[in-house]
Amino acid sequence: MPTRNASQYSLAAEDPKMWPRWDHVLMIFDRNGKLVESWEQHNKLFVRPHRVVFNPFDPERNVWLVDDGAHSVYKFTHDGKKLLMTLGEFRVPGNDQTHFARPTDIAWLPNGDFFVSDGYTNTRVVKFNKDGKYLLEWGKPGKGPSEFNTVHGIAIDNQRRVYVCDRANSRVQIFDENGKYLDEWDNIRYPYYIYMSKDQHLWVGDGYTNKILQYDLNGKMLFSWGTFGQFPGGIWGPHQFSVDEENNFYIADVHIGRIQKFRPKPGANPAEMVGQRFEVPATR
């Protein structure tokens, strides 16, 4: 996996030569790790892509990309030939209804409404309708309820509760879909990523322990696995992960610049395996 040291570049620099930029930004691989496609035609849109996400309720399987360096969220057709929607303004940070400041993730309700975690600079969650119209937001800097320090990930359960990674506050906060504070779990050191499985468990990629953690929806940790390291099978920066229909587990190690694939061991306990991604029930 090609990587680039961005330490000499700056997201705030006025000189475009100092902006972190990459070629071959969005690449598609088959399940064996073979590169099958690269969307180089869109390279000019990207500064620091943070998440590639699919809306689980979209039969057309459009591709969404959250770019925290560009302060933008993009929606593409599944084949990448057409850009369907842009939220935010390229390289222009802001804290209003049409701008982001380093957004990080996105999650959907079945009617197409979606939430953007915003993010590294802003400290809020923003809700939009399916057409990208601003609906509401919540959050401010701090350590109290509904306050954030690095809003880094987002997921939704079957009761339409919204789970938010409050990374630098070492917790996950839970809200209803209108932003009402419900609860928080402070038994997580550094949540990089959260993933809701069909069996109603929240899986967390913990960037401090470099483990994958399983929680029930009361915040009780049930299981964990993973070992820190750069060797094959080690984890260093579990920034995003997913599972295919054969229960193979794919993880992006952000601090190494690689993707790893894990297969279930023969006889593995299904209760300790990361399940298929959860799809929220239809609107009542």
XYZ file of C-alpha atoms in Angstrom:
284
model
C 0.000 0.000 0.000
C 1.675 3.280 -1.041
C 2.088 5.794 1.754
C 3.388 9.315 2.036
C 4.908 11.183 4.950
C 2.720 14.260 5.391
C 4.689 15.718 8.324
C 6.180 18.473 6.169
C 2.752 19.491 4.855
C 0.106 21.666 6.481
C -3.676 21.709 6.218
C -3.554 25.404 7.178
C -0.820 26.519 4.774
C -1.700 29.255 2.289
C 0.776 27.938 -0.277
C -0.850 25.058 -2.233
C 2.577 23.427 -2.548
C 2.441 22.800 1.197
C -0.922 21.034 1.114
C -0.842 17.276 1.604
C -1.898 15.673 -1.691
C -1.754 12.139 -3.032
C -2.114 10.305 -6.313
C -4.187 7.140 -6.614
C -6.319 8.363 -3.726
C -9.332 6.108 -4.085
C -8.499 2.542 -5.043
C -10.691 -0.562 -5.340
C -9.335 -4.013 -4.501
C -10.865 -7.449 -4.760
C -11.035 -9.713 -1.692
C -7.598 -11.134 -2.517
C -5.955 -7.720 -2.373
C -5.625 -7.275 -6.140
C -5.999 -3.699 -7.361
C -8.839 -3.615 -9.884
C -9.566 0.092 -10.250
C -8.301 3.565 -9.297
C -10.424 6.701 -9.461
C -7.619 9.036 -10.491
C -10.077 11.333 -12.246
C -11.156 12.620 -8.823
C -7.702 13.199 -7.289
C -8.091 16.990 -7.461
C -11.024 16.826 -5.034
C -9.046 15.274 -2.203
C -6.677 16.629 0.411
C -6.825 14.083 3.260
C -9.516 11.428 2.769
C -10.663 10.117 6.123
C -13.486 7.606 5.486
C -15.004 5.719 2.558
C -18.566 4.733 3.481
C -21.655 3.134 1.920
C -25.235 3.926 2.890
C -26.643 0.470 3.792
C -30.147 1.544 2.668
C -29.098 2.692 -0.817
C -29.788 0.031 -3.477
C -27.544 1.886 -5.936
C -24.569 1.520 -3.567
C -23.331 5.056 -4.071
C -19.924 5.783 -2.570
C -19.433 8.486 0.057
C -16.035 9.908 0.940
C -15.375 12.148 3.952
C -12.274 14.324 3.434
C -11.258 16.162 6.588
C -8.481 18.087 4.824
C -10.837 19.399 2.146
C -13.549 20.072 4.790
C -15.921 18.262 2.447
C -18.172 15.235 2.056
C -18.577 13.738 -1.438
C -21.161 11.349 -2.880
C -20.240 9.428 -6.046
C -22.025 6.907 -8.214
C -20.982 3.338 -7.509
C -18.735 3.252 -10.564
C -17.154 6.593 -9.703
C -18.079 8.156 -13.024
C -20.231 10.922 -11.569
C -20.039 13.166 -8.524
C -23.613 13.381 -7.213
C -23.303 15.653 -4.173
C -20.770 17.822 -2.383
C -21.265 19.133 1.128
C -18.869 21.727 2.458
C -16.526 23.984 0.504
C -13.141 22.776 -0.709
C -10.415 23.794 1.738
C -12.702 26.384 3.391
C -13.390 25.478 7.037
C -16.433 26.799 8.847
C -18.948 26.196 11.583
C -22.245 26.964 9.884
C -24.928 25.088 7.932
C -22.874 24.809 4.726
C -19.325 24.306 5.995
C -17.354 21.767 8.003
C -14.045 21.975 9.812
C -12.335 18.605 9.327
C -15.298 16.175 9.270
C -14.573 12.539 10.056
C -17.470 10.091 9.500
C -21.084 9.615 8.397
C -24.066 7.381 9.315
C -27.611 7.025 7.953
C -31.212 6.494 8.943
C -33.336 4.340 6.593
C -35.217 7.348 5.183
C -31.908 8.753 3.909
C -31.327 11.321 6.651
C -27.677 11.229 7.690
C -25.334 12.455 10.390
C -21.817 13.828 9.898
C -19.319 13.851 12.750
C -17.523 17.193 12.496
C -14.829 16.565 13.680
C -11.167 17.318 14.347
C -11.609 21.106 14.488
C -15.345 21.530 15.009
C -16.954 19.717 17.928
C -20.418 18.803 16.707
C -22.690 16.309 14.969
C -24.669 17.671 12.004
C -27.874 16.076 10.657
C -28.991 16.420 7.011
C -31.903 15.092 5.006
C -31.369 12.730 2.066
C -30.882 15.660 -0.315
C -28.184 17.239 1.822
C -30.377 19.903 3.403
C -29.234 20.959 6.867
C -31.651 19.901 9.623
C -29.980 20.361 13.002
C -26.754 20.014 14.976
C -25.491 19.534 18.496
C -22.222 19.702 20.400
C -19.636 22.143 21.698
C -16.094 21.935 23.116
C -15.744 20.458 26.583
C -15.933 17.339 28.723
C -19.568 17.415 29.854
C -22.652 15.796 28.321
C -23.101 16.783 24.653
C -19.601 18.266 24.651
C -16.777 16.834 22.557
C -13.051 16.766 21.988
C -12.364 15.163 18.579
C -15.630 13.817 17.151
C -14.135 10.873 15.304
C -16.835 8.305 14.437
C -20.570 7.636 14.433
C -22.987 4.655 14.351
C -26.733 3.967 14.840
C -28.568 1.075 16.555
C -32.009 -0.483 15.975
C -33.619 2.008 18.366
C -32.257 4.828 16.201
C -29.834 5.919 18.885
C -26.723 7.703 17.659
C -23.341 6.619 19.070
C -20.521 9.148 18.773
C -16.767 8.623 19.280
C -15.621 11.408 21.601
C -12.040 10.344 21.062
C -9.892 12.728 23.085
C -12.388 12.564 25.984
C -11.952 8.760 26.023
C -15.617 7.917 25.714
C -18.571 7.142 23.465
C -21.654 9.343 23.917
C -25.174 8.213 23.006
C -27.995 10.464 21.745
C -31.419 10.124 20.203
C -31.760 11.062 16.540
C -32.618 14.654 17.475
C -29.472 15.130 19.531
C -30.900 14.557 23.016
C -28.186 13.252 25.339
C -28.936 9.761 26.678
C -25.778 8.189 28.086
C -22.021 7.846 27.813
C -19.475 5.059 28.144
C -16.173 6.115 29.642
C -14.542 2.665 29.688
C -12.774 3.216 26.352
C -9.346 4.800 26.133
C -9.174 6.218 22.596
C -12.058 5.269 20.291
C -10.966 5.616 16.674
C -13.898 3.866 15.031
C -17.279 2.352 15.926
C -19.245 -0.271 14.030
C -22.781 -1.521 14.759
C -23.324 -5.179 13.848
C -26.630 -6.878 13.046
C -26.572 -8.742 16.330
C -26.698 -5.388 18.131
C -23.165 -5.159 19.425
C -21.030 -2.074 19.134
C -17.484 -2.830 18.031
C -14.812 -0.225 18.782
C -11.357 0.222 17.305
C -9.322 1.496 20.279
C -6.290 3.491 19.193
C -4.668 3.346 22.648
C -4.705 -0.411 23.202
C -4.798 -1.235 19.464
C -7.531 -3.753 20.133
C -10.969 -4.444 18.702
C -13.521 -4.229 21.529
C -17.035 -5.672 21.663
C -19.744 -3.989 23.759
C -23.372 -4.698 24.444
C -25.726 -1.733 24.158
C -25.552 -1.089 27.899
C -21.857 -0.276 27.565
C -20.522 -3.534 29.022
C -17.368 -4.780 27.344
C -17.830 -8.419 26.347
C -14.742 -9.361 24.379
C -11.541 -7.954 22.912
C -8.805 -9.107 20.578
C -5.717 -7.697 18.932
C -2.033 -7.133 19.636
C -0.004 -4.001 19.001
C 2.613 -4.357 16.300
C 3.730 -3.832 12.726
C 4.100 -7.566 12.062
C 1.427 -9.416 10.062
C -1.603 -9.737 12.334
C -0.501 -6.926 14.635
C -2.564 -3.720 14.817
C -1.364 -0.127 14.974
C -4.130 2.433 14.625
C -7.448 0.602 13.948
C -8.944 3.458 11.960
C -11.733 1.671 10.062
C -12.891 -1.915 9.596
C -15.587 -3.964 7.935
C -16.765 -7.547 7.380
C -17.733 -9.343 4.168
C -20.470 -11.935 3.634
C -18.040 -14.752 4.543
C -17.231 -13.037 7.858
C -13.733 -12.108 6.744
C -12.566 -9.054 8.674
C -10.774 -6.147 6.957
C -8.993 -3.437 8.932
C -7.145 -0.244 7.990
C -4.046 0.320 10.142
C -3.659 4.079 9.879
C -0.234 4.362 11.537
C 1.330 1.793 9.215
C -0.529 2.553 6.003
C -1.870 -0.909 5.309
C -5.008 -3.008 5.087
C -5.148 -6.451 6.683
C -7.579 -9.299 6.150
C -8.413 -11.818 8.855
C -10.298 -15.076 8.275
C -12.374 -16.733 11.014
C -10.553 -19.611 12.688
C -12.161 -23.042 12.259
C -14.585 -23.520 15.112
C -14.480 -19.866 16.118
C -17.184 -18.751 18.536
C -19.657 -16.687 16.455
C -20.419 -14.538 19.503
C -16.802 -13.310 19.443
C -16.675 -12.549 15.728
C -17.372 -9.119 14.289
C -20.769 -9.559 12.614
C -22.260 -8.174 9.437
C -22.968 -4.453 9.440
C -26.262 -3.477 11.031
C -29.035 -1.965 8.922
C -31.454 0.221 10.863
C -35.151 -0.837 10.679
C -37.466 1.129 8.415
C -38.988 4.330 9.717
C -41.974 3.746 11.986
